[in-house]
Coordinates of C-alpha atoms and ligand atoms in Angstrom, one line a residue:
X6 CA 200.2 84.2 135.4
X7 CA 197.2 86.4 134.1
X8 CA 193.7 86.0 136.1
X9 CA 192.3 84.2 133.4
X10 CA 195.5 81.8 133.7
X11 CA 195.0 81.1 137.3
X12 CA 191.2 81.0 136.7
X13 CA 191.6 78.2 134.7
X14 CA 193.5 76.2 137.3
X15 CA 191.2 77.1 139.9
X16 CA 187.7 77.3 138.9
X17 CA 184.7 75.7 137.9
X18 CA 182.0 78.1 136.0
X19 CA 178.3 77.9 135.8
X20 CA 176.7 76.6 132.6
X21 CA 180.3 76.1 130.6
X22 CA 181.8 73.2 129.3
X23 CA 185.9 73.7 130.1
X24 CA 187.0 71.6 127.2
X25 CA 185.5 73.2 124.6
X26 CA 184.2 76.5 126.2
X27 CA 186.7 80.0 125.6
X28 CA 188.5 81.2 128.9
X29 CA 186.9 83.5 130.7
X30 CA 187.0 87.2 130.5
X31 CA 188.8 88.9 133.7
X32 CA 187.0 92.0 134.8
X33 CA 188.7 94.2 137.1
X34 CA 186.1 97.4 137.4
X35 CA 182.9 99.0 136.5
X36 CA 181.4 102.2 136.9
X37 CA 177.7 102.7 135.4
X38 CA 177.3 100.9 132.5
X39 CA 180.5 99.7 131.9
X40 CA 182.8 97.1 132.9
X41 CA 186.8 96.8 131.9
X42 CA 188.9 94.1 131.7
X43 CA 193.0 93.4 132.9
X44 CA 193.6 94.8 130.1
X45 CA 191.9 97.5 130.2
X46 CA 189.3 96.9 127.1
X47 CA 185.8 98.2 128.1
X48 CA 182.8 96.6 127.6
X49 CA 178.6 97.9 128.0
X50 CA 177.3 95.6 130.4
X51 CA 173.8 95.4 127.9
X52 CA 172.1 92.6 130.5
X53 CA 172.7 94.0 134.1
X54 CA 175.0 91.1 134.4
X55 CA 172.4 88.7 134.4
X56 CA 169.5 91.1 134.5
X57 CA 170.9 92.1 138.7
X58 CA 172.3 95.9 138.3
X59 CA 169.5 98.2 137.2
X60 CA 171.3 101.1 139.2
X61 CA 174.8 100.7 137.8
X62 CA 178.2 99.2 138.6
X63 CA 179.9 100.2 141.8
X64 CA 176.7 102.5 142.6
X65 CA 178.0 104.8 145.8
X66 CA 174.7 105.3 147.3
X67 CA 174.1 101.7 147.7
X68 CA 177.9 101.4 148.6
X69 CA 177.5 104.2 151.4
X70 CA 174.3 101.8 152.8
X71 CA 176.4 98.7 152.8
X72 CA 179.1 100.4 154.7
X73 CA 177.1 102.2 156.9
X74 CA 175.4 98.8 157.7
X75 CA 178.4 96.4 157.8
X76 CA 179.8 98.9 160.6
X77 CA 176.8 98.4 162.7
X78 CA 175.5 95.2 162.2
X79 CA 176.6 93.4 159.7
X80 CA 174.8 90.0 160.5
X81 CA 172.4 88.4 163.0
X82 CA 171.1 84.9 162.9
X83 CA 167.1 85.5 162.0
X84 CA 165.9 82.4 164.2
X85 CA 164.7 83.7 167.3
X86 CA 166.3 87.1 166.6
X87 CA 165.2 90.2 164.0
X88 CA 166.4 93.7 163.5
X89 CA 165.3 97.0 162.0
X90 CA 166.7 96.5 158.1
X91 CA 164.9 93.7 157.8
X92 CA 161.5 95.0 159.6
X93 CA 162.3 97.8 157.3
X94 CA 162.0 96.0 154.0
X95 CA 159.4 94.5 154.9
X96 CA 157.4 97.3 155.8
X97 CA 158.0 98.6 152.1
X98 CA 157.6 95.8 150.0
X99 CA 154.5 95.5 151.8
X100 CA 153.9 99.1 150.5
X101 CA 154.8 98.2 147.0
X102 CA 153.9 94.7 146.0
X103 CA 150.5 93.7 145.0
X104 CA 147.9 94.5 148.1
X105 CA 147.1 91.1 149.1
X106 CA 150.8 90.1 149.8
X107 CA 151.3 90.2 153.8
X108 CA 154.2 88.4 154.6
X109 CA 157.7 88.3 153.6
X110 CA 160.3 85.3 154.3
X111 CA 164.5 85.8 152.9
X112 CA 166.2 83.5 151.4
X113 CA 169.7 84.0 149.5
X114 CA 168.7 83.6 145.6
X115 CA 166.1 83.1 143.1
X116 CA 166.5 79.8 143.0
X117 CA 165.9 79.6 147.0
X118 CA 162.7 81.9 146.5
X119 CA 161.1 79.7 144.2
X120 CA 162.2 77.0 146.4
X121 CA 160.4 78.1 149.2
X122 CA 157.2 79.0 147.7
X123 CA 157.2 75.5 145.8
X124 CA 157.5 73.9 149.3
X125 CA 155.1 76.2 151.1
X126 CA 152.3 75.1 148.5
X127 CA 152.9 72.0 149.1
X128 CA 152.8 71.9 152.8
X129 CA 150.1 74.3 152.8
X130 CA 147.6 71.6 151.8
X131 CA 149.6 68.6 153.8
X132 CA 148.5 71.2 156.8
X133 CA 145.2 70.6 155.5
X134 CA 144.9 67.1 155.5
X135 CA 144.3 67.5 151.6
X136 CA 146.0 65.6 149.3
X137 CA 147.6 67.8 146.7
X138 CA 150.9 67.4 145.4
X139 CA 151.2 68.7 141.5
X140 CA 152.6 71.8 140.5
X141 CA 152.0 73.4 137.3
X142 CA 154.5 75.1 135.2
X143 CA 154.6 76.7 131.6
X144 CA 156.4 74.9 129.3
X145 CA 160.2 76.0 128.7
X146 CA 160.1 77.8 132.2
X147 CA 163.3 78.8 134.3
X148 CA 162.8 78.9 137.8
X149 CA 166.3 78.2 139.2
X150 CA 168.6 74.9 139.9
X151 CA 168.1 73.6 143.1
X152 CA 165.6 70.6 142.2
X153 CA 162.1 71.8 143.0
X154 CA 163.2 74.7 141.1
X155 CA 164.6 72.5 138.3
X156 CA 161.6 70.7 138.4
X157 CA 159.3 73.0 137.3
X158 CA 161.7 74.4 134.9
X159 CA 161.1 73.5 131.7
X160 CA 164.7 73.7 129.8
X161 CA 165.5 69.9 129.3
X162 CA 168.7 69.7 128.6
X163 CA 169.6 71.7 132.0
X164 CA 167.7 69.0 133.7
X165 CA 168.2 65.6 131.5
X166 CA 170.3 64.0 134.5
X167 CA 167.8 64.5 136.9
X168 CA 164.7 63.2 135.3
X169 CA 162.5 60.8 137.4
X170 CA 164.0 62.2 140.5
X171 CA 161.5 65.0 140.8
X172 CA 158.6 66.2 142.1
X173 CA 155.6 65.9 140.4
X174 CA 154.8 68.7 137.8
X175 CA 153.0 69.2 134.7
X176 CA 153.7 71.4 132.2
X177 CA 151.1 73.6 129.9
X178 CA 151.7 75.8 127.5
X179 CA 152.5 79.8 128.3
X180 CA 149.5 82.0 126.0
X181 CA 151.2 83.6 123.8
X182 CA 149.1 85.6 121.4
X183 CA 147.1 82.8 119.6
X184 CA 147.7 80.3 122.1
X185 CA 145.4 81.5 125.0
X186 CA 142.7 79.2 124.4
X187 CA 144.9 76.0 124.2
X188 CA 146.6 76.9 127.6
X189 CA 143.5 78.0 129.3
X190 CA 142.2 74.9 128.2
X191 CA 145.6 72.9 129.1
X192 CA 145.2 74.2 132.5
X193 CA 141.8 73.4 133.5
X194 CA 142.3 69.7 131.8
X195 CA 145.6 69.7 134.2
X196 CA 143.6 70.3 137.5
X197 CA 140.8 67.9 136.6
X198 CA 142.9 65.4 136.2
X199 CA 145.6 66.1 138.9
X200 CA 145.5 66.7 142.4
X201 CA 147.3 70.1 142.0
X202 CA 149.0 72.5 144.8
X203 CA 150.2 75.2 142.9
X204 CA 150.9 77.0 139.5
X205 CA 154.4 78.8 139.2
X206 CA 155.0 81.5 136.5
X207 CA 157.2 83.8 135.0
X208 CA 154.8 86.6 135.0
X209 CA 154.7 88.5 131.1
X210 CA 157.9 87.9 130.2
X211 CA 159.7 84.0 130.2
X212 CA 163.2 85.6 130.5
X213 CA 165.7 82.3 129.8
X214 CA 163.2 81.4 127.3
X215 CA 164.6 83.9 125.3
X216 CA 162.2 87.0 126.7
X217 CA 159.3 85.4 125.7
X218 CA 155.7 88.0 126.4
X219 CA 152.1 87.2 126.8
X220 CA 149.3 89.6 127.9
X221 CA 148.5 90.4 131.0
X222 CA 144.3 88.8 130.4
X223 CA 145.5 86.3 130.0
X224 CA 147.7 85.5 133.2
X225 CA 144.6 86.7 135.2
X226 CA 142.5 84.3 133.4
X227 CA 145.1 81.7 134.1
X228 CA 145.2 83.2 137.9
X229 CA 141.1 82.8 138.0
X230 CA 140.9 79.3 137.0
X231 CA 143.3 78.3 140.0
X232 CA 141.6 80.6 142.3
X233 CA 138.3 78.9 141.6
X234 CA 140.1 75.6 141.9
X235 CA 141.8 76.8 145.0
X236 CA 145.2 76.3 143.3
X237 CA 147.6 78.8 144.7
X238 CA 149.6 80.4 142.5
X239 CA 153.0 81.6 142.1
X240 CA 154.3 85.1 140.6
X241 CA 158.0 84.5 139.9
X242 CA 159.1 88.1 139.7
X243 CA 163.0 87.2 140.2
X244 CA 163.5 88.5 136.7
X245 CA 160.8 91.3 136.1
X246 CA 160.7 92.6 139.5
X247 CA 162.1 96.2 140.3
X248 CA 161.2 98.3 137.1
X249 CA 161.9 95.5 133.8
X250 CA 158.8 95.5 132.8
X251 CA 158.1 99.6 133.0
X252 CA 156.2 98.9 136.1
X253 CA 157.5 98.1 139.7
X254 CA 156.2 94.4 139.3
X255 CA 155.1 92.6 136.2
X256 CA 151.7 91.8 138.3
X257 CA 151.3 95.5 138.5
X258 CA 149.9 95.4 135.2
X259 CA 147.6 92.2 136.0
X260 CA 144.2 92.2 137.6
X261 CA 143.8 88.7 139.7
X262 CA 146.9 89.2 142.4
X263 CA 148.9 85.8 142.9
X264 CA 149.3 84.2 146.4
X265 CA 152.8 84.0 146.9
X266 CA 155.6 86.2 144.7
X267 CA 159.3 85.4 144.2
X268 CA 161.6 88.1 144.1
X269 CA 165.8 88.5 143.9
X270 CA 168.2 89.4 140.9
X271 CA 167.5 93.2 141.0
X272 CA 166.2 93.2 144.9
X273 CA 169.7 94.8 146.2
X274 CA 170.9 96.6 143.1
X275 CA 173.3 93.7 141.7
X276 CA 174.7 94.1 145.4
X277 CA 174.1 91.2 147.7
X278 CA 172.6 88.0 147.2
X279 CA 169.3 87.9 148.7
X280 CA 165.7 86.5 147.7
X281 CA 162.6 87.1 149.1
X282 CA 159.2 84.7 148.9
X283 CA 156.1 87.1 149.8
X284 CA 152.6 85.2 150.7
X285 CA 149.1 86.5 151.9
X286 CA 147.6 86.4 155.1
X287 CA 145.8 83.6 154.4
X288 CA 149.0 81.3 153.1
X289 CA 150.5 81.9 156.1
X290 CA 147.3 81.1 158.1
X291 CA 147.6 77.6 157.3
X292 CA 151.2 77.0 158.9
X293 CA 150.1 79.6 161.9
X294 CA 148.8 76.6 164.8
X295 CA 149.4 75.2 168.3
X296 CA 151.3 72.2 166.6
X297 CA 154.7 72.5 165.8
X298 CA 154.8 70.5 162.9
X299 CA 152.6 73.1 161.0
X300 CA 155.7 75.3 161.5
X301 CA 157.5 76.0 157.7
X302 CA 160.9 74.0 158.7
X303 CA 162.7 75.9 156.3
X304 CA 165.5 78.8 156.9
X305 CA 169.5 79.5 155.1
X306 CA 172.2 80.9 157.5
X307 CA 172.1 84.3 155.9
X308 CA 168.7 84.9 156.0
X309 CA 167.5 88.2 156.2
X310 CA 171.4 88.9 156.5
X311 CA 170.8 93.0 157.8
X312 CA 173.5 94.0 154.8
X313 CA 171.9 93.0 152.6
X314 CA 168.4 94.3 153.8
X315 CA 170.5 97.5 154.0
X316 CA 171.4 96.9 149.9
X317 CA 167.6 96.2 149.6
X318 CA 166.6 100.1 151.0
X319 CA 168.5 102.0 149.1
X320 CA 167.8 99.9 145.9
X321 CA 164.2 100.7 146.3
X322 CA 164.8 104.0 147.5
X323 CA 166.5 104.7 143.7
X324 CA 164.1 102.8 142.2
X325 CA 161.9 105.2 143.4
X326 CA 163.4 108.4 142.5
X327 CA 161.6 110.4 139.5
X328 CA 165.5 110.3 137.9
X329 CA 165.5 106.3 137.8
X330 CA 161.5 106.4 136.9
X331 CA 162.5 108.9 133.7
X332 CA 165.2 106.6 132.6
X333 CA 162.6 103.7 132.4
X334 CA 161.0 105.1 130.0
X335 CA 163.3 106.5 128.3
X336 CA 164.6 103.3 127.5
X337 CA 161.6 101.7 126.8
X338 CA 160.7 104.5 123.9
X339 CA 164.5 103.7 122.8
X340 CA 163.8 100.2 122.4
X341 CA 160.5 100.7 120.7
X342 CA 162.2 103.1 118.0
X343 CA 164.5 100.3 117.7
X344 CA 162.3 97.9 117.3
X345 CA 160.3 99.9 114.8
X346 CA 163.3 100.1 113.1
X347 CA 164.8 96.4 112.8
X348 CA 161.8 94.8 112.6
X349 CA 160.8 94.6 109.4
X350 CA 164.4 93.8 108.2
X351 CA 164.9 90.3 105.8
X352 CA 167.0 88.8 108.4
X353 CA 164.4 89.1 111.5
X354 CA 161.6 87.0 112.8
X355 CA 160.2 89.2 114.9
X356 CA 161.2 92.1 117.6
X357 CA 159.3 92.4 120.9
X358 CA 159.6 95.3 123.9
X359 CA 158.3 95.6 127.4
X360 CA 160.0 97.7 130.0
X361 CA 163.3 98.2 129.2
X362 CA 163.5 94.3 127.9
X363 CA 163.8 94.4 124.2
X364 CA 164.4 90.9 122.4
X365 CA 164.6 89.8 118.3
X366 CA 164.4 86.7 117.2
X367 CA 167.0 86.3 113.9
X368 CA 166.5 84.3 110.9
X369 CA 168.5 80.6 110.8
X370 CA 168.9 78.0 108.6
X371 CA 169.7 75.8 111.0
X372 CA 167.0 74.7 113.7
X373 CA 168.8 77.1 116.5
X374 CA 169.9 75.2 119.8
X375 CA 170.4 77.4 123.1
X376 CA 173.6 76.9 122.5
X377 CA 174.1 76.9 118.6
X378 CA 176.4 78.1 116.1
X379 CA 174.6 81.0 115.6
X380 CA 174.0 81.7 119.6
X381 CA 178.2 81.0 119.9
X382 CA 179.1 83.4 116.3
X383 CA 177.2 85.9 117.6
X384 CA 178.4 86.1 121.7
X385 CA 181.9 86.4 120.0
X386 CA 181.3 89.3 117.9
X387 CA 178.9 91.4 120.6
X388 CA 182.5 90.4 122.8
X389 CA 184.9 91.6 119.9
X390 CA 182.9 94.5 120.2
X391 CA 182.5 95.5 123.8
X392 CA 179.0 94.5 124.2
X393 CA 178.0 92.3 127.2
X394 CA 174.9 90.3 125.2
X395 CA 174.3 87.1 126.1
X396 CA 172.0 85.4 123.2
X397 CA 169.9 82.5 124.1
X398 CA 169.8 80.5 120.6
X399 CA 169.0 83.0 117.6
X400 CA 167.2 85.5 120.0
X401 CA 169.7 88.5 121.1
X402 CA 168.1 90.4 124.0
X403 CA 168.9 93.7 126.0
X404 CA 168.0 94.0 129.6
X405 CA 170.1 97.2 130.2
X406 CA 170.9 99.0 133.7
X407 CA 168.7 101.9 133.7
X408 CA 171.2 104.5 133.8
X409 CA 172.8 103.5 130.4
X410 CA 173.3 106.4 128.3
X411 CA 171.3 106.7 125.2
X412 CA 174.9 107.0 123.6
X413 CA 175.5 103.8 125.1
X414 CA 172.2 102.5 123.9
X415 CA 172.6 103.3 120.2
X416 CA 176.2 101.3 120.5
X417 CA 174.1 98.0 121.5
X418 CA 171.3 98.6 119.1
X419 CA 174.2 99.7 116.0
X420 CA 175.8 96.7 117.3
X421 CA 173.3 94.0 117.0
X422 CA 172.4 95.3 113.5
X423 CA 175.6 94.7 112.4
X424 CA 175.8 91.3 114.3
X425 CA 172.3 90.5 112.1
X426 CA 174.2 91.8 109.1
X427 CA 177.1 89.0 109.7
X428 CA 175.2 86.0 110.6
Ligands
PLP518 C1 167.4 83.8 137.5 C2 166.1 83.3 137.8 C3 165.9 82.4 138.8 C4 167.0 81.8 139.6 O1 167.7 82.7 140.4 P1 169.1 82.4 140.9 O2 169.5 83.5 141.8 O3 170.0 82.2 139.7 O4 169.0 81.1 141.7 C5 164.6 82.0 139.1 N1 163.5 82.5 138.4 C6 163.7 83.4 137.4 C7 162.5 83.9 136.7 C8 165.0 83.8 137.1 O5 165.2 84.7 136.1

């Protein structure tokens, strides 16, 4: 039997229907950019493999880390213990992230982070003895699947079979040019008529909305209306953290600093699941008491797993570098050419770049499902042609590694012209 035979006996996928989805592809290696299959066919891995590998495939110097830490201490429960990777990370996050953020807790994935700061505004006002218990999201949000994550996510029919079984959240729209007003407006009607805890976001870029942008002003005028409604807010970086947006974190390029930040995906180089929730001083001073119930009762086996923390270094460490910093931008010009280029063809709606995220929306006859015809013809053909693209609907986006070659680049970007050619 071939893997994909077995694979088909054995295993259950995320997001795929098994009747009526194709079998999975079996990838046996990557180096860099690229990825090979059992049969040897290569493809470009164009999205990080879900937006996690900004340093490359099988990267040694996060490999050497790994090994160097999984032969010294490769795990230590975090309750009532700690160790130097994780103090370590800490330390320079703290460096890094916006100035206000003081204090870090692990957890294993996105979804966990988002899970965690969701709970932690709501128990931060319990703590308080004041009753607040909504959370406000952007509409078609994606914040994860376990359910306070679901909840605020805003992707329906992810989350059909779950409705009424969820916390309490309300949705406003995300400002996207033209539509500041109406979701500045949205908020401040939400909060007057809600007893809200906190406001979770997908800071400048709403990536499983189909990389959706807004401008920085107006997040911080979003972030200023909760601050002077003592709403905390939440900055969930688990796509745009580490370099997507051109900057180390998409709140790098906002004025009002969030009180709590989610971060994984990109966090240990596409190495080791791991999440991290980071909160202020003055988040944590609500749970910081003589009473034990004050305490944050919330913890995974693997947190702060030392491995991974050891992934996490030497991430950051090439994130760093002026080599990785150069390639950033690189890319970004490269997609703006592009986009110069495509975006005035018959065929496109519009093209949009920030970072080294580069998204165009193409023309359809058809109102264009997440997962449409035109979403499906057009997975196939990027596939047929050794491109790892992964549309959402008619939008086809790139979220490259950063050390894709420019030759590697101008095969994605001759690519999706052609795939707008065929559709
Ligand atoms: C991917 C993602 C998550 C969920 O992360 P998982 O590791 O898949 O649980 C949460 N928020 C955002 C913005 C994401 O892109």
């Amino acid at each position: 039997m071939t893997l994909t035979e077995k694979d088909s006996q054995y295993l259950w996928h995320p997001y795929t229907q098994h009747k009526t989805s194709q079998t999975p592809i079996a990838i046996s290696r990557g180096e860099g950019a690229l990825l090979w299959d059992e049969n040897n066919k290569e493809y470009i891995d164009a999205i990080a493999s879900w937006w996690v590998n900004p340093f490359g495939h099988s990267n040694k110097f996060i490999a050497d880390a790994i090994y160097k830490q999984l032969t010294t201490l490769e795990h230590v429960l975090f309750g009532g213990f700690t160790h130097e990777p994780a103090i370590k990370v800490a330390e320079k996050l703290i460096e890094i992230l916006p100035k206000n953020q003081q204090k870090i807790f692990f957890s294993d994935n996105g979804s966990t982070a988002v899970e965690v700061a969701i709970k932690v505004a709501l128990q931060y006002f319990f703590n308080k003895n004041e009753k607040r218990t909504t959370i406000i999201a952007f509409e078609n949000a994606f914040h994860g699947d376990t359910f306070a994550a679901m909840a605020a996510s805003g992707i329906s029919f992810y989350t059909q079979a779950f409705q009424g079984m969820f916390i309490d959240v309300v949705r406003i729209p995300v400002p996207v040019k033209g539509q500041e007003e109406e979701s500045f407006e949205a908020l401040k009607n939400v909060i007057k008529t809600h007893n809200c805890a906190g406001f979770i976001f997908e800071p400048l870029v709403q990536g499983a909305a189909g990389m959706v942008m807004y401008e920085a002003d107006a997040l911080a005028k979003l972030i200023q209306i909760c601050k002077e409604n003592k709403v905390l807010t939440i900055a969930d970086e688990v796509m745009t953290g580490f370099g997507k947006t051109g900057k180390t974190f998409a709140m790098d390029y906002v004025s009002e600093d969030p009180d709590m930040i989610c971060l994984s995906k990109a966090l240990t180089g596409g190495t080791i699941p791991m999440a991290i929730t980071t909160f202020t001083q003055e988040v944590f001073d609500a749970f910081y008491d003589d009473d034990i119930n004050k305490a944050l009762f919330h913890g995974h086996t693997f947190t702060a797993n030392p491995t991974g923390c050891a992934a996490a270094l030497a991430s950051i460490d090439l994130l760093q570098t002026d080599e990785m910093q150069a390639n950033i931008e690189r890319i970004n010009k490269s997609h703006l050419e592009f986009q110069q280029k495509i975006e005035n063809h018959s065929k496109v709606i519009t093209a949009r770049t920030l970072g080294v995220i580069f998204a165009v929306e193409i023309k359809s006859d058809a109102e264009e499902s997440y997962y449409g015809s035109m979403r499906t013809k057009l997975y196939n053909f990027f596939i047929d042609k050794g491109v790892i693209l992964r549309p959402v609907g008619n939008i086809a986006y790139i979220l490259p590694p950063y050390i894709m070659t420019d030759e590697q680049l101008q095969k994605v970007y001759k690519t999706i012209e052609e795939a707008i050619e065929m559709v």
